[in-house]
Amino acid sequence: MAGVESKMADLTVSNKPEAAETSDAVDGKKKEKKEKKEKPQKEKKPQGQGAGQSGGKKEMKKETGLGLSTKKSDDFGEWYSEVVTKGEMIEYYDVSGCYILRPWSMSIWEAIKDFFDKEIKKMGVENAYFPLFVSKAALEAEKEHVEGFAAEVAWVTKSGDSDLEVPIAVRPTSETVMYPVYAKWIRSHRDLPLLINQWNNVVRWEFKHPTPFIRSREFLWQEGHTAHATKEDADKEVLEILELYKQVYEDLLAVPVIKGIKSEKEKFAGGLYTTTIEAFIPATGKGIQAATSHNLGQNFAKMFDIAYEALDGGRKLVWQNSWGLTTRSIGVSVMVHGDDKGLVLPPRVAPVQVVVIPIPFKGLSTDELSAASADITKQLRAAGLRVKEDARENYSPGWKYSHHELKGVPLRLELGPKDLEKKQARLVRRDTGAKEDVPWADLTAHVEAVLADIQKSMLEKARAELTANIKTITKWDDFIPALNEKKIVLAPWCDEMAVEDDVKKRSAAGEGGAAKTLCMPFDQPGFKLPELAEGTLCFASGKPAKKWALWGRSY
């Protein structure tokens, strides 16, 4: 499905904004009730690269359109738009806010999916699929929940020329699709826990400026929905899933995150509490919600009558969780790691880990070069590496270098006349540009070691940037200046929603927009909270502080 405005079986889809500001495109947090009119979106569609080549690098770029025309530090938005299109991650579509995910980005999503799916199956989670459409009655069964999504829900109102008697919603999330069925499936304590996940797409009719991967009207995700006999079991799973999300970001995408719990204002609509992992984009100084794991309590169980017969013969409501990770993860990785040459992909998720480029030379036997290049490619693939041999004759080596740098291939292997003579290959790292010559006999082991070091170095570099951009303050006078320095701020807080609203209002006057709580961080490796001494006051209200909160401008 490419977007609900598409001509889909003669169904007409409408959206009726009723009460919300925007959604985060990752969870479904509460929204402030504020009507907004949708403004026409101007989605710039950068021209793709051509197929020509010439002798000089600058001239070749001009002729082919290869390379980025905007620096990351000059215009981040324009840079990002260019890097995801010229890097062959997405293609723009004629429905605003909907994007075509090209094979390069889908491969990354599949790598994330393969890892996460394997891990949740170890926990006993099973995959299923539930319908795209939600009845009006089901969607509106949980009042607080539907209010959190009201302005984003797309409604099917027609079939051909006929009005539907009752509009049908396109799912913004699947709690209200799945839970009426859970009430049928769960009868006894023997039916618990019920652990279901689905990989699907959802539609949220966003009103903010659409951004590929980060904020779109349709996106791919997984959503887990589980039911448990006790709160303790539910609590345990919430944190287990949150740790898996951290592993996706840090171990696969090389993006450091901070684990924590959301404020009452920012938690999932209708839930008991929301845990989150938060990432940071140094180029903009903004936090970004990376993934969430929610304990829904028994609220939905009450609404949908999901109960079981306990061992003692009594009837009890289940405890429920929901948790989700989206294709936003790809965009976060691009924003954190990309540079002025294009994408910089972590080896563990890169569709191609090594590109082999033979360099023809006058007087050099083409057959000998081709044979050596093919042998090296075969050798590396036999070791389980994802390798591409770029032996195209209608492109110069220099053009190929730029092309694969733009696409973020972690390691380039060059093979020229001197390399054939010395039985070696030149390796060039995408992350640092470092070059080294390696004997063929040592090539496989050395390539594996370099790829591992690239993965490690990318995470370390990003972690150092995150740490350097967290500023601890204790008074309001230091808050706005820190935000303007593109920092996220750790500050003592009284944990009152009215104060959080006031901070958002008072900080909105700044150039970068309003700040909000990102999370109340947990103590965790690499992020230790300062002691909250007795008598510490809230930085914003002057009332006794109850906890440390991480604040920032955010996506």
Coordinates of C-alpha atoms in Angstrom, one line a residue, residues 46-542:
P46 CA 16.7 15.9 -6.1
Q47 CA 17.7 14.8 -9.5
G48 CA 19.3 11.4 -9.6
Q49 CA 22.8 10.6 -10.9
G50 CA 23.4 10.0 -14.6
A51 CA 25.5 7.4 -16.3
G52 CA 28.1 9.5 -18.0
Q53 CA 31.8 9.8 -17.1
S54 CA 34.8 11.9 -18.0
G55 CA 38.4 12.2 -17.0
G56 CA 38.3 14.9 -14.3
K57 CA 36.4 14.1 -11.1
K58 CA 34.8 17.6 -10.8
E59 CA 33.8 17.6 -14.4
M60 CA 32.4 14.1 -14.1
K61 CA 30.3 15.1 -11.1
K62 CA 28.8 18.0 -13.0
E63 CA 28.0 15.8 -16.0
T64 CA 26.5 12.9 -14.1
G65 CA 24.9 14.6 -11.1
L66 CA 26.9 12.2 -8.9
G67 CA 27.7 13.4 -5.4
L68 CA 25.9 15.8 -3.0
S69 CA 25.5 19.5 -3.7
T70 CA 24.8 20.5 -0.1
K71 CA 27.0 20.1 3.0
K72 CA 25.6 18.5 6.1
S73 CA 26.6 21.5 8.2
D74 CA 25.2 24.1 5.7
D75 CA 21.6 22.9 5.3
F76 CA 20.8 19.7 7.1
G77 CA 17.3 19.3 5.6
E78 CA 18.5 19.7 2.1
W79 CA 21.5 17.4 2.7
Y80 CA 19.3 14.7 4.2
S81 CA 16.9 14.9 1.3
E82 CA 19.8 14.5 -1.2
V83 CA 21.5 11.7 0.7
V84 CA 18.4 9.4 0.9
T85 CA 17.6 9.9 -2.8
K86 CA 21.0 9.9 -4.4
G87 CA 22.1 7.2 -2.0
E88 CA 19.2 5.1 -3.5
M89 CA 17.4 4.7 -0.2
I90 CA 14.0 6.1 -1.3
E91 CA 12.1 7.5 -4.2
Y92 CA 9.5 10.2 -3.9
Y93 CA 5.9 9.4 -4.6
D94 CA 2.9 11.5 -5.7
V95 CA 1.1 11.2 -2.4
S96 CA 2.7 13.6 0.1
G97 CA 4.3 11.9 3.0
C98 CA 4.5 8.5 1.3
Y99 CA 7.8 7.1 0.0
I100 CA 9.0 4.2 -2.1
L101 CA 11.6 2.2 -0.1
R102 CA 14.2 1.1 -2.6
P103 CA 16.1 -2.2 -2.3
W104 CA 19.0 -0.5 -0.6
S105 CA 16.9 0.6 2.4
M106 CA 14.7 -2.5 2.4
S107 CA 17.8 -4.6 2.8
I108 CA 18.6 -2.7 5.9
W109 CA 15.1 -3.1 7.2
E110 CA 15.3 -6.8 6.5
A111 CA 18.6 -7.1 8.5
I112 CA 16.8 -5.4 11.4
K113 CA 13.8 -7.6 11.0
D114 CA 15.9 -10.8 10.9
F115 CA 17.7 -10.0 14.1
F116 CA 14.7 -8.8 16.1
D117 CA 12.4 -11.6 14.8
K118 CA 14.9 -14.2 15.8
E119 CA 15.3 -12.7 19.3
I120 CA 11.6 -12.4 20.1
K121 CA 10.9 -16.0 18.9
K122 CA 13.5 -17.1 21.6
M123 CA 11.1 -15.4 24.1
G124 CA 8.1 -17.4 22.7
V125 CA 6.6 -14.6 20.6
E126 CA 4.7 -15.8 17.5
N127 CA 4.0 -13.8 14.4
A128 CA 0.5 -13.2 13.0
Y129 CA -1.3 -10.7 10.8
F130 CA -4.4 -8.7 11.5
P131 CA -6.4 -6.6 9.0
L132 CA -5.6 -3.1 7.9
F133 CA -9.0 -1.8 8.6
V134 CA -10.6 -0.9 11.9
S135 CA -14.3 -0.6 12.7
K136 CA -15.4 2.7 14.1
A137 CA -16.8 1.0 17.2
A138 CA -13.6 -0.8 17.9
L139 CA -11.4 2.2 17.4
E140 CA -13.5 4.4 19.7
A141 CA -13.9 1.8 22.4
E142 CA -11.0 3.2 24.4
K143 CA -11.6 6.9 24.7
E144 CA -8.2 8.1 25.8
H145 CA -6.5 5.9 23.2
V146 CA -8.5 7.2 20.2
E147 CA -8.1 10.8 21.4
G148 CA -4.4 10.3 21.1
F149 CA -4.8 9.4 17.4
A150 CA -7.9 11.3 16.3
A151 CA -6.4 13.9 14.0
E152 CA -4.2 11.3 12.3
V153 CA -6.8 8.6 11.5
A154 CA -7.6 8.1 7.8
W155 CA -11.1 7.0 7.2
V156 CA -12.5 5.0 4.3
T157 CA -15.9 6.7 3.5
K158 CA -16.8 5.5 0.0
S159 CA -16.9 2.4 -2.1
G160 CA -17.1 3.4 -5.7
D161 CA -19.8 6.1 -5.8
S162 CA -21.6 4.9 -2.8
D163 CA -21.1 6.2 0.7
L164 CA -20.3 3.6 3.3
E165 CA -23.0 3.3 6.0
V166 CA -20.3 3.3 8.6
P167 CA -16.8 4.7 7.9
I168 CA -13.9 2.3 8.4
A169 CA -10.6 3.5 9.8
V170 CA -7.2 2.6 8.3
R171 CA -5.1 1.3 11.3
P172 CA -2.8 3.9 13.0
T173 CA -1.9 1.1 15.4
S174 CA -3.5 -2.3 16.1
E175 CA -4.6 -2.4 19.7
T176 CA -8.3 -2.0 18.8
V177 CA -8.0 -4.4 15.9
M178 CA -6.4 -7.2 17.9
Y179 CA -7.9 -6.9 21.4
P180 CA -11.5 -7.9 20.6
V181 CA -10.1 -11.2 19.3
Y182 CA -7.9 -11.6 22.3
A183 CA -11.1 -11.6 24.4
K184 CA -12.1 -14.7 22.4
W185 CA -8.8 -16.4 22.6
I186 CA -8.1 -16.0 26.3
R187 CA -10.4 -17.9 28.6
S188 CA -8.2 -19.6 31.1
H189 CA -4.9 -19.1 32.9
R190 CA -3.6 -21.9 30.6
D191 CA -4.0 -19.5 27.6
L192 CA -1.4 -17.1 29.1
P193 CA 0.9 -15.6 28.3
L194 CA -0.4 -14.7 24.8
L195 CA 2.6 -13.4 22.9
I196 CA 1.8 -12.0 19.4
N197 CA 3.8 -9.8 17.0
Q198 CA 3.1 -8.6 13.5
W199 CA 5.2 -7.0 10.8
N200 CA 3.0 -4.6 8.9
N201 CA 2.4 -1.1 7.7
V202 CA 0.3 1.6 9.4
V203 CA -1.1 5.0 8.3
R204 CA -1.0 8.1 10.4
W205 CA -2.1 11.2 8.5
E206 CA 0.7 13.5 9.8
F207 CA 0.5 17.3 9.6
K208 CA 4.1 18.2 10.1
H209 CA 6.5 18.5 7.2
P210 CA 7.0 14.9 6.0
T211 CA 10.6 13.6 6.2
P212 CA 11.6 10.2 4.7
F213 CA 11.8 7.5 7.4
I214 CA 11.5 10.1 10.2
R215 CA 8.0 11.3 9.8
S216 CA 5.8 9.8 7.1
R217 CA 2.1 9.0 6.6
E218 CA 2.7 5.4 6.0
F219 CA 5.5 3.4 7.5
L220 CA 6.6 -0.1 8.2
W221 CA 7.1 -1.5 11.7
Q222 CA 6.7 -4.4 14.0
E223 CA 4.1 -4.2 16.8
G224 CA 4.1 -6.7 19.6
H225 CA 0.9 -7.2 21.6
T226 CA 1.1 -9.5 24.6
A227 CA -1.2 -10.5 27.5
H228 CA 0.0 -11.7 30.9
A229 CA -1.5 -13.1 34.1
T230 CA 0.5 -10.7 36.4
K231 CA 1.9 -7.2 36.3
E232 CA 5.3 -8.6 37.3
D233 CA 5.4 -10.7 34.1
A234 CA 4.4 -7.8 32.0
D235 CA 7.0 -5.5 33.6
K236 CA 9.7 -8.0 32.9
E237 CA 8.8 -8.3 29.2
V238 CA 8.7 -4.5 28.8
L239 CA 12.3 -4.2 29.8
E240 CA 13.5 -7.3 27.9
I241 CA 12.0 -5.8 24.7
L242 CA 13.5 -2.4 25.4
E243 CA 17.0 -4.0 25.7
L244 CA 16.4 -5.7 22.3
Y245 CA 15.6 -2.3 20.8
K246 CA 18.8 -0.9 22.3
Q247 CA 20.7 -3.8 20.7
V248 CA 19.1 -3.0 17.3
Y249 CA 20.4 0.6 17.5
E250 CA 23.7 0.0 19.1
D251 CA 24.8 -3.4 17.9
L252 CA 23.4 -3.2 14.3
L253 CA 23.0 0.5 13.5
A254 CA 26.0 1.8 15.6
V255 CA 23.7 4.5 17.1
P256 CA 24.0 5.0 20.9
V257 CA 20.7 5.4 22.8
I258 CA 19.5 6.3 26.3
K259 CA 16.9 4.0 28.0
G260 CA 14.3 5.6 30.1
I261 CA 10.7 6.1 31.0
K262 CA 8.3 8.7 29.4
S263 CA 6.5 11.3 31.4
E264 CA 2.8 11.1 32.0
K265 CA 2.3 13.6 29.3
E266 CA 4.4 11.8 26.7
K267 CA 3.4 8.2 27.5
F268 CA 1.3 6.0 25.1
A269 CA -2.3 7.1 25.0
G270 CA -4.3 4.8 27.3
G271 CA -1.3 3.0 28.7
L272 CA 0.0 2.6 32.2
Y273 CA 3.6 3.6 31.4
T274 CA 5.9 3.9 28.5
T275 CA 9.6 3.0 28.3
T276 CA 11.7 4.4 25.5
I277 CA 15.1 4.5 23.9
E278 CA 16.1 8.0 22.8
A279 CA 18.8 8.9 20.2
F280 CA 20.4 12.2 19.4
I281 CA 21.2 13.9 16.1
P282 CA 24.3 16.1 16.6
A283 CA 23.9 18.1 13.4
T284 CA 20.6 19.5 14.6
G285 CA 20.9 19.2 18.4
K286 CA 17.6 17.3 18.6
G287 CA 16.6 14.2 20.4
I288 CA 14.6 11.6 18.6
Q289 CA 12.4 8.8 20.0
A290 CA 13.9 5.6 18.6
A291 CA 11.5 2.9 19.9
T292 CA 9.1 2.3 22.7
S293 CA 7.9 -0.5 24.9
H294 CA 4.6 0.1 26.8
N295 CA 2.9 -1.5 29.8
L296 CA -0.8 -0.9 29.0
G297 CA -1.9 -2.0 32.5
Q298 CA -5.5 -3.4 32.5
N299 CA -7.2 -0.5 30.8
F300 CA -7.6 -2.2 27.4
A301 CA -8.5 -5.4 29.2
K302 CA -11.4 -3.6 30.8
M303 CA -12.6 -2.0 27.6
F304 CA -12.5 -5.3 25.6
D305 CA -13.3 -7.7 28.5
I306 CA -10.0 -9.7 28.2
A307 CA -10.2 -11.9 31.3
Y308 CA -9.2 -15.4 32.3
E309 CA -10.3 -18.0 34.9
A310 CA -7.6 -18.1 37.5
L311 CA -6.3 -21.1 39.4
D312 CA -8.4 -20.2 42.4
G313 CA -11.5 -20.1 40.2
G314 CA -11.9 -16.3 40.1
R315 CA -12.1 -14.3 37.0
K316 CA -9.2 -11.8 36.5
L317 CA -8.3 -9.2 33.9
V318 CA -5.0 -9.7 32.0
W319 CA -2.1 -7.3 32.0
Q320 CA -1.1 -6.1 28.5
N321 CA 2.0 -4.8 26.8
S322 CA 2.6 -3.3 23.4
W323 CA 5.9 -2.5 21.7
G324 CA 7.0 -1.1 18.4
L325 CA 10.1 -0.4 16.2
T326 CA 9.8 1.3 12.8
T327 CA 11.7 2.2 9.7
R328 CA 12.5 5.5 11.5
S329 CA 15.5 3.5 12.7
I330 CA 17.0 3.7 9.2
G331 CA 16.6 7.5 9.0
V332 CA 18.2 7.9 12.5
S333 CA 21.3 6.0 11.4
V334 CA 21.6 8.0 8.2
M335 CA 21.3 11.3 10.1
V336 CA 23.9 10.2 12.7
H337 CA 26.5 8.7 10.4
G338 CA 26.1 10.3 7.0
D339 CA 28.7 12.9 5.8
D340 CA 29.3 15.2 2.9
K341 CA 30.1 12.3 0.6
G342 CA 26.8 10.5 1.3
L343 CA 25.7 7.6 3.4
V344 CA 28.0 5.8 5.9
L345 CA 26.5 2.4 6.6
P346 CA 27.5 0.2 9.5
P347 CA 28.8 -3.2 8.2
R348 CA 26.3 -5.3 10.1
V349 CA 23.3 -3.9 8.1
A350 CA 25.0 -2.7 4.9
P351 CA 23.5 -4.5 1.9
V352 CA 27.0 -4.6 0.5
Q353 CA 29.9 -4.8 2.9
V354 CA 32.7 -4.8 0.4
V355 CA 32.8 -3.5 -3.2
V356 CA 35.6 -4.9 -5.4
I357 CA 36.7 -2.5 -8.1
P358 CA 39.2 -3.8 -10.8
I359 CA 41.2 -0.9 -12.3
P360 CA 42.0 -1.5 -16.0
F361 CA 45.3 -0.2 -17.3
K362 CA 46.9 0.1 -20.7
G363 CA 49.1 -2.9 -21.3
L364 CA 47.5 -4.9 -18.5
S365 CA 45.8 -8.2 -19.4
T366 CA 42.1 -7.8 -19.0
D367 CA 41.7 -11.5 -18.6
E368 CA 44.3 -11.6 -15.8
L369 CA 42.7 -8.7 -13.9
S370 CA 39.2 -10.1 -14.3
A371 CA 40.2 -13.5 -13.1
A372 CA 41.9 -12.0 -10.0
S373 CA 38.9 -9.8 -9.2
A374 CA 36.5 -12.7 -9.6
D375 CA 38.6 -14.9 -7.4
I376 CA 38.9 -12.4 -4.6
T377 CA 35.1 -11.8 -4.8
K378 CA 34.4 -15.5 -4.6
Q379 CA 36.9 -15.9 -1.7
L380 CA 35.2 -13.2 0.4
R381 CA 31.7 -14.4 -0.4
A382 CA 32.7 -17.9 0.7
A383 CA 33.5 -16.4 4.1
G384 CA 29.9 -15.2 4.4
L385 CA 30.6 -11.5 3.5
R386 CA 28.2 -9.5 1.3
V387 CA 30.4 -8.5 -1.6
K388 CA 29.8 -6.8 -5.0
E389 CA 32.2 -6.8 -7.9
D390 CA 31.8 -3.7 -9.9
A391 CA 33.5 -4.6 -13.2
R392 CA 31.3 -2.3 -15.4
E393 CA 33.4 -1.1 -18.3
N394 CA 31.3 2.0 -19.1
Y395 CA 32.2 3.7 -15.9
S396 CA 35.7 5.0 -14.8
P397 CA 37.2 3.7 -11.5
G398 CA 36.9 7.3 -10.1
W399 CA 33.2 7.4 -10.8
K400 CA 32.7 4.0 -9.1
Y401 CA 34.6 5.2 -6.1
S402 CA 32.2 8.2 -5.7
H403 CA 29.2 6.1 -6.4
H404 CA 29.9 3.5 -3.7
E405 CA 31.0 6.2 -1.3
L406 CA 27.6 7.9 -1.9
K407 CA 25.8 4.6 -1.1
G408 CA 27.8 4.1 2.1
V409 CA 29.5 0.8 1.3
P410 CA 31.8 0.3 4.3
L411 CA 34.9 -1.0 2.5
R412 CA 36.3 -0.6 -1.0
L413 CA 38.8 -3.1 -2.4
E414 CA 40.8 -1.8 -5.3
L415 CA 42.8 -4.0 -7.7
G416 CA 45.2 -2.4 -10.1
P417 CA 48.4 -3.4 -12.0
K418 CA 50.7 -2.9 -9.0
D419 CA 48.4 -5.0 -6.9
L420 CA 48.5 -7.8 -9.4
E421 CA 52.2 -7.6 -9.6
K422 CA 52.6 -7.7 -5.8
K423 CA 49.6 -10.1 -5.2
Q424 CA 47.9 -7.6 -2.9
A425 CA 44.8 -5.5 -2.7
R426 CA 44.2 -1.9 -1.5
L427 CA 41.5 -1.5 1.1
V428 CA 39.8 1.9 1.6
R429 CA 37.5 2.5 4.6
R430 CA 34.3 4.5 4.1
D431 CA 34.1 5.8 7.6
T432 CA 37.6 7.3 7.9
G433 CA 39.0 7.1 4.3
A434 CA 42.1 5.2 5.7
K435 CA 43.9 3.1 3.0
E436 CA 46.1 0.0 3.4
D437 CA 47.6 -2.6 1.1
V438 CA 46.9 -6.2 2.1
P439 CA 48.5 -9.5 0.7
W440 CA 46.0 -11.8 -1.0
A441 CA 46.9 -14.6 1.4
D442 CA 45.7 -12.5 4.4
L443 CA 42.8 -10.8 2.7
T444 CA 39.7 -12.6 4.1
A445 CA 40.8 -12.5 7.7
H446 CA 41.9 -8.9 7.4
V447 CA 38.7 -7.7 5.7
E448 CA 36.7 -9.3 8.5
A449 CA 38.8 -7.6 11.1
V450 CA 38.5 -4.2 9.4
L451 CA 34.7 -4.5 9.1
A452 CA 34.5 -5.3 12.8
D453 CA 36.6 -2.3 13.6
I454 CA 34.5 0.0 11.4
Q455 CA 31.4 -1.2 13.3
K456 CA 33.0 -0.6 16.6
S457 CA 34.5 2.8 15.6
M458 CA 31.2 4.1 14.3
L459 CA 29.5 3.4 17.6
E460 CA 32.3 4.9 19.6
K461 CA 32.4 8.1 17.5
A462 CA 28.6 8.5 17.8
R463 CA 28.7 7.8 21.6
A464 CA 31.4 10.4 22.1
E465 CA 29.2 12.9 20.3
L466 CA 26.2 12.0 22.4
T467 CA 28.1 12.3 25.6
A468 CA 29.6 15.6 24.7
N469 CA 26.2 17.0 23.9
I470 CA 24.4 16.2 27.2
K471 CA 24.5 19.2 29.5
T472 CA 23.5 19.0 33.1
I473 CA 21.9 22.1 34.6
T474 CA 20.0 23.0 37.8
K475 CA 18.4 26.4 37.0
W476 CA 16.2 27.8 34.3
D477 CA 18.7 30.5 33.2
D478 CA 21.0 27.9 31.8
F479 CA 18.2 25.9 30.0
I480 CA 17.6 28.0 26.8
P481 CA 21.3 28.7 26.2
A482 CA 22.0 25.0 26.4
L483 CA 19.3 24.3 23.9
N484 CA 20.6 27.0 21.6
E485 CA 24.1 25.3 21.8
K486 CA 22.4 22.2 20.3
K487 CA 22.5 20.3 23.5
I488 CA 20.0 18.0 25.2
V489 CA 19.7 18.9 28.9
L490 CA 19.6 16.8 32.0
A491 CA 17.9 18.7 34.8
P492 CA 16.1 18.0 38.2
W493 CA 12.4 18.1 37.8
C494 CA 9.3 18.1 40.0
D495 CA 7.5 15.6 37.7
E496 CA 4.4 17.8 37.3
M497 CA 2.5 17.9 34.0
A498 CA 1.7 21.6 34.4
V499 CA 5.4 22.4 34.8
E500 CA 6.2 20.4 31.7
D501 CA 3.6 22.3 29.7
D502 CA 5.0 25.6 31.0
V503 CA 8.6 24.6 30.0
K504 CA 7.3 23.8 26.5
K505 CA 5.5 27.2 26.3
R506 CA 8.4 29.2 27.7
S507 CA 11.0 27.5 25.4
A508 CA 8.9 27.8 22.2
A509 CA 10.1 31.4 21.7
G510 CA 13.6 30.1 20.8
E511 CA 14.8 29.7 17.2
G512 CA 14.8 25.9 17.4
G513 CA 11.3 25.5 18.8
A514 CA 9.9 24.2 22.0
A515 CA 11.6 21.6 24.2
K516 CA 9.9 18.7 26.0
T517 CA 10.9 15.8 28.2
L518 CA 12.6 13.1 26.2
C519 CA 12.6 10.6 29.1
M520 CA 13.5 10.1 32.7
P521 CA 16.7 8.1 32.1
F522 CA 17.5 4.8 33.8
D523 CA 20.9 4.2 35.3
Q524 CA 22.7 2.3 32.6
P525 CA 26.2 1.5 31.3
G526 CA 27.7 4.6 29.9
F527 CA 25.0 6.8 31.5
K528 CA 25.1 7.2 35.2
L529 CA 22.6 9.7 36.8
P530 CA 24.0 12.2 39.3
E531 CA 22.7 11.8 42.8
L532 CA 19.6 13.8 43.5
A533 CA 20.5 15.3 46.8
E534 CA 17.9 16.2 49.4
G535 CA 16.8 19.7 48.9
T536 CA 17.4 19.8 45.2
L537 CA 14.9 22.0 43.4
C538 CA 13.2 21.7 40.1
F539 CA 15.0 23.8 37.5
A540 CA 11.8 25.2 36.1
S541 CA 9.4 25.6 39.0
G542 CA 11.6 25.8 42.1

